[in-house]
PDB file of C-alpha atoms in Angstrom:
ATOM      1  CA  GLU A   1      83.799 176.085 -79.342  1.00  0.00           C
ATOM      2  CA  ALA A   2      84.198 171.866 -77.852  1.00  0.00           C
ATOM      3  CA  GLN A   3      87.919 171.626 -76.888  1.00  0.00           C
ATOM      4  CA  VAL A   4      90.672 170.092 -74.984  1.00  0.00           C
ATOM      5  CA  THR A   5      93.357 172.866 -73.982  1.00  0.00           C
ATOM      6  CA  GLN A   6      96.837 171.870 -72.629  1.00  0.00           C
ATOM      7  CA  ASN A   7      99.126 174.427 -70.916  1.00  0.00           C
ATOM      8  CA  PRO A   8     102.005 174.901 -71.446  1.00  0.00           C
ATOM      9  CA  ARG A   9     102.785 173.369 -74.867  1.00  0.00           C
ATOM     10  CA  TYR A  10     106.111 173.523 -74.679  1.00  0.00           C
ATOM     11  CA  LEU A  11     108.281 173.246 -71.893  1.00  0.00           C
ATOM     12  CA  ILE A  12     112.137 173.010 -71.161  1.00  0.00           C
ATOM     13  CA  THR A  13     113.051 172.434 -67.417  1.00  0.00           C
ATOM     14  CA  VAL A  14     116.014 170.776 -65.188  1.00  0.00           C
ATOM     15  CA  THR A  15     116.065 167.780 -63.280  1.00  0.00           C
ATOM     16  CA  GLY A  16     114.103 167.798 -60.553  1.00  0.00           C
ATOM     17  CA  LYS A  17     112.326 171.111 -60.583  1.00  0.00           C
ATOM     18  CA  LYS A  18     108.697 170.604 -59.842  1.00  0.00           C
ATOM     19  CA  LEU A  19     106.064 171.250 -62.464  1.00  0.00           C
ATOM     20  CA  THR A  20     102.552 170.961 -63.465  1.00  0.00           C
ATOM     21  CA  VAL A  21     100.809 170.490 -66.842  1.00  0.00           C
ATOM     22  CA  THR A  22      97.439 171.913 -66.865  1.00  0.00           C
ATOM     23  CA  CYS A  23      94.333 170.134 -68.742  1.00  0.00           C
ATOM     24  CA  SER A  24      90.959 171.632 -68.993  1.00  0.00           C
ATOM     25  CA  GLN A  25      88.079 170.988 -70.928  1.00  0.00           C
ATOM     26  CA  ASN A  26      84.948 172.471 -71.819  1.00  0.00           C
ATOM     27  CA  MET A  27      82.411 169.547 -72.816  1.00  0.00           C
ATOM     28  CA  ASN A  28      81.016 168.262 -68.654  1.00  0.00           C
ATOM     29  CA  HIS A  29      83.155 165.164 -69.595  1.00  0.00           C
ATOM     30  CA  GLU A  30      83.600 162.703 -66.696  1.00  0.00           C
ATOM     31  CA  TYR A  31      86.415 160.613 -68.211  1.00  0.00           C
ATOM     32  CA  MET A  32      89.738 162.602 -68.578  1.00  0.00           C
ATOM     33  CA  SER A  33      93.069 160.898 -68.994  1.00  0.00           C
ATOM     34  CA  TRP A  34      96.836 161.841 -69.645  1.00  0.00           C
ATOM     35  CA  TYR A  35      98.980 160.014 -72.064  1.00  0.00           C
ATOM     36  CA  ARG A  36     102.648 160.127 -73.141  1.00  0.00           C
ATOM     37  CA  GLN A  37     103.643 159.334 -76.508  1.00  0.00           C
ATOM     38  CA  ASP A  38     107.166 158.365 -77.406  1.00  0.00           C
ATOM     39  CA  PRO A  39     109.054 157.296 -80.765  1.00  0.00           C
ATOM     40  CA  GLY A  40     108.491 153.583 -81.236  1.00  0.00           C
ATOM     41  CA  LEU A  41     106.361 152.950 -78.560  1.00  0.00           C
ATOM     42  CA  GLY A  42     103.208 154.840 -79.717  1.00  0.00           C
ATOM     43  CA  LEU A  43     100.496 156.077 -77.037  1.00  0.00           C
ATOM     44  CA  ARG A  44     100.986 154.952 -73.259  1.00  0.00           C
ATOM     45  CA  GLN A  45      98.237 155.645 -70.615  1.00  0.00           C
ATOM     46  CA  ILE A  46      99.524 157.246 -67.701  1.00  0.00           C
ATOM     47  CA  TYR A  47      96.454 158.151 -65.287  1.00  0.00           C
ATOM     48  CA  TYR A  48      93.170 158.321 -65.839  1.00  0.00           C
ATOM     49  CA  SER A  49      89.799 159.651 -64.376  1.00  0.00           C
ATOM     50  CA  MET A  50      86.442 158.348 -63.900  1.00  0.00           C
ATOM     51  CA  ASN A  51      84.860 161.029 -62.274  1.00  0.00           C
ATOM     52  CA  VAL A  52      85.662 164.232 -59.927  1.00  0.00           C
ATOM     53  CA  GLU A  53      87.784 162.464 -57.023  1.00  0.00           C
ATOM     54  CA  VAL A  54      88.398 159.574 -58.780  1.00  0.00           C
ATOM     55  CA  THR A  55      91.605 158.512 -60.381  1.00  0.00           C
ATOM     56  CA  ASP A  56      93.728 155.296 -61.181  1.00  0.00           C
ATOM     57  CA  LYS A  57      96.890 154.784 -62.565  1.00  0.00           C
ATOM     58  CA  GLY A  58      97.420 153.796 -65.929  1.00  0.00           C
ATOM     59  CA  ASP A  59     100.331 151.805 -67.781  1.00  0.00           C
ATOM     60  CA  VAL A  60     103.345 154.080 -66.801  1.00  0.00           C
ATOM     61  CA  PRO A  61     102.128 155.703 -64.002  1.00  0.00           C
ATOM     62  CA  GLU A  62     105.896 156.286 -62.071  1.00  0.00           C
ATOM     63  CA  GLY A  63     106.797 159.509 -61.475  1.00  0.00           C
ATOM     64  CA  TYR A  64     103.641 161.319 -62.157  1.00  0.00           C
ATOM     65  CA  LYS A  65     100.892 162.514 -60.125  1.00  0.00           C
ATOM     66  CA  VAL A  66      97.569 163.660 -61.180  1.00  0.00           C
ATOM     67  CA  SER A  67      94.397 165.635 -59.220  1.00  0.00           C
ATOM     68  CA  ARG A  68      90.882 165.652 -60.194  1.00  0.00           C
ATOM     69  CA  LYS A  69      89.088 168.387 -58.052  1.00  0.00           C
ATOM     70  CA  GLU A  70      86.891 169.407 -60.349  1.00  0.00           C
ATOM     71  CA  LYS A  71      84.964 167.797 -63.535  1.00  0.00           C
ATOM     72  CA  ARG A  72      86.907 170.117 -65.926  1.00  0.00           C
ATOM     73  CA  ASN A  73      90.239 169.892 -64.981  1.00  0.00           C
ATOM     74  CA  PHE A  74      92.911 167.380 -64.940  1.00  0.00           C
ATOM     75  CA  PRO A  75      96.400 168.231 -64.220  1.00  0.00           C
ATOM     76  CA  LEU A  76      99.642 166.373 -64.398  1.00  0.00           C
ATOM     77  CA  ILE A  77     102.578 166.647 -61.881  1.00  0.00           C
ATOM     78  CA  LEU A  78     105.609 165.849 -62.226  1.00  0.00           C
ATOM     79  CA  GLU A  79     106.924 166.274 -58.415  1.00  0.00           C
ATOM     80  CA  SER A  80     110.831 165.574 -59.442  1.00  0.00           C
ATOM     81  CA  PRO A  81     111.347 165.430 -63.420  1.00  0.00           C
ATOM     82  CA  SER A  82     113.893 163.499 -64.751  1.00  0.00           C
ATOM     83  CA  PRO A  83     115.284 162.999 -67.830  1.00  0.00           C
ATOM     84  CA  ASN A  84     113.533 159.911 -68.867  1.00  0.00           C
ATOM     85  CA  GLN A  85     110.122 162.146 -68.697  1.00  0.00           C
ATOM     86  CA  THR A  86     111.232 164.070 -71.702  1.00  0.00           C
ATOM     87  CA  SER A  87     108.258 162.703 -74.298  1.00  0.00           C
ATOM     88  CA  LEU A  88     105.253 164.737 -75.709  1.00  0.00           C
ATOM     89  CA  TYR A  89     102.504 164.802 -73.889  1.00  0.00           C
ATOM     90  CA  PHE A  90      98.637 164.307 -74.548  1.00  0.00           C
ATOM     91  CA  CYS A  91      95.380 164.828 -72.257  1.00  0.00           C
ATOM     92  CA  ALA A  92      91.544 163.614 -73.500  1.00  0.00           C
ATOM     93  CA  SER A  93      88.590 163.236 -72.321  1.00  0.00           C
ATOM     94  CA  SER A  94      85.294 161.549 -73.028  1.00  0.00           C
ATOM     95  CA  ASP A  95      81.594 161.748 -72.270  1.00  0.00           C
ATOM     96  CA  ARG A  96      79.756 158.804 -70.362  1.00  0.00           C
ATOM     97  CA  GLY A  97      79.569 156.147 -72.553  1.00  0.00           C
ATOM     98  CA  SER A  98      80.844 157.249 -75.179  1.00  0.00           C
ATOM     99  CA  ASP A  99      83.396 155.263 -77.497  1.00  0.00           C
ATOM    100  CA  GLU A 100      85.148 158.900 -78.277  1.00  0.00           C
ATOM    101  CA  GLN A 101      87.862 160.404 -76.624  1.00  0.00           C
ATOM    102  CA  TYR A 102      88.381 164.142 -77.703  1.00  0.00           C
ATOM    103  CA  PHE A 103      92.782 165.130 -77.369  1.00  0.00           C
ATOM    104  CA  GLY A 104      94.057 168.199 -76.436  1.00  0.00           C
ATOM    105  CA  PRO A 105      96.903 169.762 -79.050  1.00  0.00           C
ATOM    106  CA  GLY A 106     100.246 168.186 -76.756  1.00  0.00           C
ATOM    107  CA  THR A 107     102.824 169.515 -74.601  1.00  0.00           C
ATOM    108  CA  ARG A 108     106.390 169.091 -75.646  1.00  0.00           C
ATOM    109  CA  LEU A 109     108.364 168.659 -72.317  1.00  0.00           C
ATOM    110  CA  THR A 110     112.511 168.580 -72.187  1.00  0.00           C
ATOM    111  CA  VAL A 111     113.761 167.629 -69.197  1.00  0.00           C
ATOM    112  CA  THR A 112     118.047 168.235 -69.390  1.00  0.00           C
TER     113      THR A 112
ATOM    114  CA  LEU B   1      92.379 144.258 -71.544  1.00  0.00           C
ATOM    115  CA  ALA B   2      92.788 144.029 -75.656  1.00  0.00           C
ATOM    116  CA  LYS B   3      96.209 144.270 -76.814  1.00  0.00           C
ATOM    117  CA  THR B   4      96.276 145.670 -80.402  1.00  0.00           C
ATOM    118  CA  THR B   5      99.049 144.455 -82.852  1.00  0.00           C
ATOM    119  CA  GLN B   6      99.701 146.622 -86.072  1.00  0.00           C
ATOM    120  CA  PRO B   7     102.190 147.064 -89.012  1.00  0.00           C
ATOM    121  CA  ILE B   8     104.401 149.642 -87.881  1.00  0.00           C
ATOM    122  CA  SER B   9     104.285 151.709 -91.107  1.00  0.00           C
ATOM    123  CA  MET B  10     102.849 151.495 -94.696  1.00  0.00           C
ATOM    124  CA  ASP B  11     103.746 153.206 -97.697  1.00  0.00           C
ATOM    125  CA  SER B  12     101.192 154.094-100.779  1.00  0.00           C
ATOM    126  CA  TYR B  13     100.213 155.980-103.311  1.00  0.00           C
ATOM    127  CA  GLU B  14      97.659 158.969-104.152  1.00  0.00           C
ATOM    128  CA  GLY B  15      94.668 157.435-105.248  1.00  0.00           C
ATOM    129  CA  GLN B  16      95.204 154.212-104.144  1.00  0.00           C
ATOM    130  CA  GLU B  17      92.862 151.895-101.353  1.00  0.00           C
ATOM    131  CA  VAL B  18      94.868 151.097 -98.360  1.00  0.00           C
ATOM    132  CA  ASN B  19      93.729 148.768 -95.891  1.00  0.00           C
ATOM    133  CA  ILE B  20      95.496 148.616 -92.353  1.00  0.00           C
ATOM    134  CA  THR B  21      94.786 145.660 -90.262  1.00  0.00           C
ATOM    135  CA  CYS B  22      94.303 144.932 -86.622  1.00  0.00           C
ATOM    136  CA  SER B  23      94.472 142.211 -84.692  1.00  0.00           C
ATOM    137  CA  HIS B  24      92.933 141.824 -81.210  1.00  0.00           C
ATOM    138  CA  ASN B  25      92.940 138.471 -80.354  1.00  0.00           C
ATOM    139  CA  ASN B  26      91.759 139.024 -76.620  1.00  0.00           C
ATOM    140  CA  ILE B  27      88.800 141.465 -77.013  1.00  0.00           C
ATOM    141  CA  ALA B  28      86.292 141.038 -74.600  1.00  0.00           C
ATOM    142  CA  THR B  29      82.809 140.004 -76.027  1.00  0.00           C
ATOM    143  CA  ASN B  30      80.928 143.451 -75.370  1.00  0.00           C
ATOM    144  CA  ASP B  31      83.920 145.672 -76.623  1.00  0.00           C
ATOM    145  CA  TYR B  32      83.708 147.938 -79.848  1.00  0.00           C
ATOM    146  CA  ILE B  33      86.787 148.563 -82.147  1.00  0.00           C
ATOM    147  CA  THR B  34      87.911 151.826 -82.125  1.00  0.00           C
ATOM    148  CA  TRP B  35      90.091 153.780 -84.408  1.00  0.00           C
ATOM    149  CA  TYR B  36      92.156 156.939 -83.849  1.00  0.00           C
ATOM    150  CA  GLN B  37      93.709 158.868 -86.765  1.00  0.00           C
ATOM    151  CA  GLN B  38      97.042 161.605 -85.774  1.00  0.00           C
ATOM    152  CA  PHE B  39      98.228 163.747 -88.207  1.00  0.00           C
ATOM    153  CA  PRO B  40     101.924 164.938 -87.267  1.00  0.00           C
ATOM    154  CA  SER B  41     101.887 167.728 -84.285  1.00  0.00           C
ATOM    155  CA  GLN B  42      98.256 167.106 -83.349  1.00  0.00           C
ATOM    156  CA  GLY B  43      96.077 165.050 -80.943  1.00  0.00           C
ATOM    157  CA  PRO B  44      94.907 161.933 -82.292  1.00  0.00           C
ATOM    158  CA  ARG B  45      91.479 162.156 -83.634  1.00  0.00           C
ATOM    159  CA  PHE B  46      88.391 159.844 -83.254  1.00  0.00           C
ATOM    160  CA  ILE B  47      87.624 158.208 -86.972  1.00  0.00           C
ATOM    161  CA  ILE B  48      85.264 155.268 -86.682  1.00  0.00           C
ATOM    162  CA  GLN B  49      84.231 152.507 -84.418  1.00  0.00           C
ATOM    163  CA  GLY B  50      82.603 149.321 -85.101  1.00  0.00           C
ATOM    164  CA  TYR B  51      81.132 145.912 -83.202  1.00  0.00           C
ATOM    165  CA  LYS B  52      80.976 143.406 -86.155  1.00  0.00           C
ATOM    166  CA  THR B  53      80.683 143.450 -90.006  1.00  0.00           C
ATOM    167  CA  LYS B  54      81.192 146.479 -91.682  1.00  0.00           C
ATOM    168  CA  VAL B  55      80.993 150.419 -90.642  1.00  0.00           C
ATOM    169  CA  THR B  56      81.503 152.897 -93.268  1.00  0.00           C
ATOM    170  CA  ASN B  57      81.220 156.774 -92.507  1.00  0.00           C
ATOM    171  CA  GLU B  58      82.743 159.926 -94.334  1.00  0.00           C
ATOM    172  CA  VAL B  59      86.469 159.287 -93.786  1.00  0.00           C
ATOM    173  CA  ALA B  60      86.744 155.207 -93.612  1.00  0.00           C
ATOM    174  CA  SER B  61      85.518 151.881 -93.443  1.00  0.00           C
ATOM    175  CA  LEU B  62      85.998 149.505 -90.721  1.00  0.00           C
ATOM    176  CA  PHE B  63      85.654 145.441 -91.392  1.00  0.00           C
ATOM    177  CA  ILE B  64      85.482 142.882 -88.301  1.00  0.00           C
ATOM    178  CA  PRO B  65      84.877 139.416 -89.387  1.00  0.00           C
ATOM    179  CA  ALA B  66      82.406 137.368 -87.382  1.00  0.00           C
ATOM    180  CA  ASP B  67      85.136 136.298 -84.950  1.00  0.00           C
ATOM    181  CA  ARG B  68      86.495 139.683 -84.061  1.00  0.00           C
ATOM    182  CA  LYS B  69      90.178 138.899 -83.870  1.00  0.00           C
ATOM    183  CA  SER B  70      90.960 141.368 -86.090  1.00  0.00           C
ATOM    184  CA  SER B  71      89.670 144.359 -87.802  1.00  0.00           C
ATOM    185  CA  THR B  72      90.846 146.350 -91.264  1.00  0.00           C
ATOM    186  CA  LEU B  73      90.445 149.915 -91.507  1.00  0.00           C
ATOM    187  CA  SER B  74      90.155 150.921 -95.257  1.00  0.00           C
ATOM    188  CA  LEU B  75      91.032 153.968 -96.815  1.00  0.00           C
ATOM    189  CA  PRO B  76      89.245 154.688-100.140  1.00  0.00           C
ATOM    190  CA  ARG B  77      91.554 156.921-102.529  1.00  0.00           C
ATOM    191  CA  VAL B  78      93.710 158.028-100.035  1.00  0.00           C
ATOM    192  CA  SER B  79      95.511 161.583-100.779  1.00  0.00           C
ATOM    193  CA  LEU B  80      98.571 163.083 -99.510  1.00  0.00           C
ATOM    194  CA  SER B  81      96.581 164.667 -96.435  1.00  0.00           C
ATOM    195  CA  ASP B  82      95.913 160.898 -94.924  1.00  0.00           C
ATOM    196  CA  THR B  83      99.703 160.805 -94.199  1.00  0.00           C
ATOM    197  CA  ALA B  84      99.259 160.046 -90.551  1.00  0.00           C
ATOM    198  CA  VAL B  85      99.636 157.591 -87.613  1.00  0.00           C
ATOM    199  CA  TYR B  86      96.403 155.294 -87.086  1.00  0.00           C
ATOM    200  CA  TYR B  87      95.554 153.662 -83.785  1.00  0.00           C
ATOM    201  CA  CYS B  88      93.570 150.975 -83.417  1.00  0.00           C
ATOM    202  CA  LEU B  89      92.135 150.416 -79.897  1.00  0.00           C
ATOM    203  CA  GLY B  90      90.159 147.595 -78.748  1.00  0.00           C
ATOM    204  CA  GLY B  91      87.196 149.006 -76.520  1.00  0.00           C
ATOM    205  CA  TYR B  92      86.998 152.554 -74.987  1.00  0.00           C
ATOM    206  CA  PRO B  93      86.531 154.199 -71.430  1.00  0.00           C
ATOM    207  CA  TRP B  94      83.229 153.532 -70.417  1.00  0.00           C
ATOM    208  CA  SER B  95      83.929 149.294 -71.646  1.00  0.00           C
ATOM    209  CA  GLN B  96      87.577 148.969 -69.824  1.00  0.00           C
ATOM    210  CA  GLY B  97      86.841 150.596 -66.934  1.00  0.00           C
ATOM    211  CA  GLY B  98      88.905 153.392 -68.075  1.00  0.00           C
ATOM    212  CA  LYS B  99      92.433 151.904 -68.792  1.00  0.00           C
ATOM    213  CA  LEU B 100      93.484 151.777 -72.332  1.00  0.00           C
ATOM    214  CA  ILE B 101      96.016 150.428 -74.093  1.00  0.00           C
ATOM    215  CA  PHE B 102      96.759 152.097 -77.559  1.00  0.00           C
ATOM    216  CA  GLY B 103      99.863 150.343 -78.868  1.00  0.00           C
ATOM    217  CA  GLN B 104     102.403 151.755 -81.478  1.00  0.00           C
ATOM    218  CA  GLY B 105     100.204 152.577 -83.995  1.00  0.00           C
ATOM    219  CA  THR B 106     100.707 152.359 -87.799  1.00  0.00           C
ATOM    220  CA  GLU B 107     102.492 155.328 -89.735  1.00  0.00           C
ATOM    221  CA  LEU B 108     100.957 155.543 -93.112  1.00  0.00           C
ATOM    222  CA  SER B 109     103.100 157.722 -95.480  1.00  0.00           C
ATOM    223  CA  VAL B 110     101.108 158.544 -98.749  1.00  0.00           C
ATOM    224  CA  LYS B 111     103.565 159.773-101.638  1.00  0.00           C
ATOM    225  CA  PRO B 112     102.593 161.454-105.298  1.00  0.00           C
TER     226      PRO B 112
END
């Protein structure tokens, strides 16, 4: 089944404790992206990647890092999480030239 | 980058037709308009895209006037299961160089 998976789905952590949210797609898509969703703010892009080893900042990249060493994986790294990074995070992927993005199920992160 | 403006929320009743309008004044000449639907506790999913005039699929219709400064998503005879947040997006990853702006979305509530 074609899908985008994210792990973990739920995470509660404390300020300053490094964490990684994994994202993996099995559709051989070149484009991948991370978004965060907050009440009243909709979806905001954090980072995106057009291909392996190619990443760039979206609208809200501060406090986040990403890497794209393999085509299928695009992990989101929070080196020192803070409470304002408490949010619902979505990973998405898209095939070359396609207008459609496929989204993962989301990761709900709480930073205390 | 095309920024979009939509109503924050809309209410409807089962069986009615719902029209959600999105404003995208600065959309690029070669950009398509895409719409996504997000159910509670799920990631967004692509539902329709268009360039101009009218596009229809099994889920919705999309009307785009000649000046392309706005678009209207039309949901015929809505049911309770159409309760969701709807996002319009000017462009897609491969037309925008990867960077995308989703905006706040329209929260549609369908009542019995």
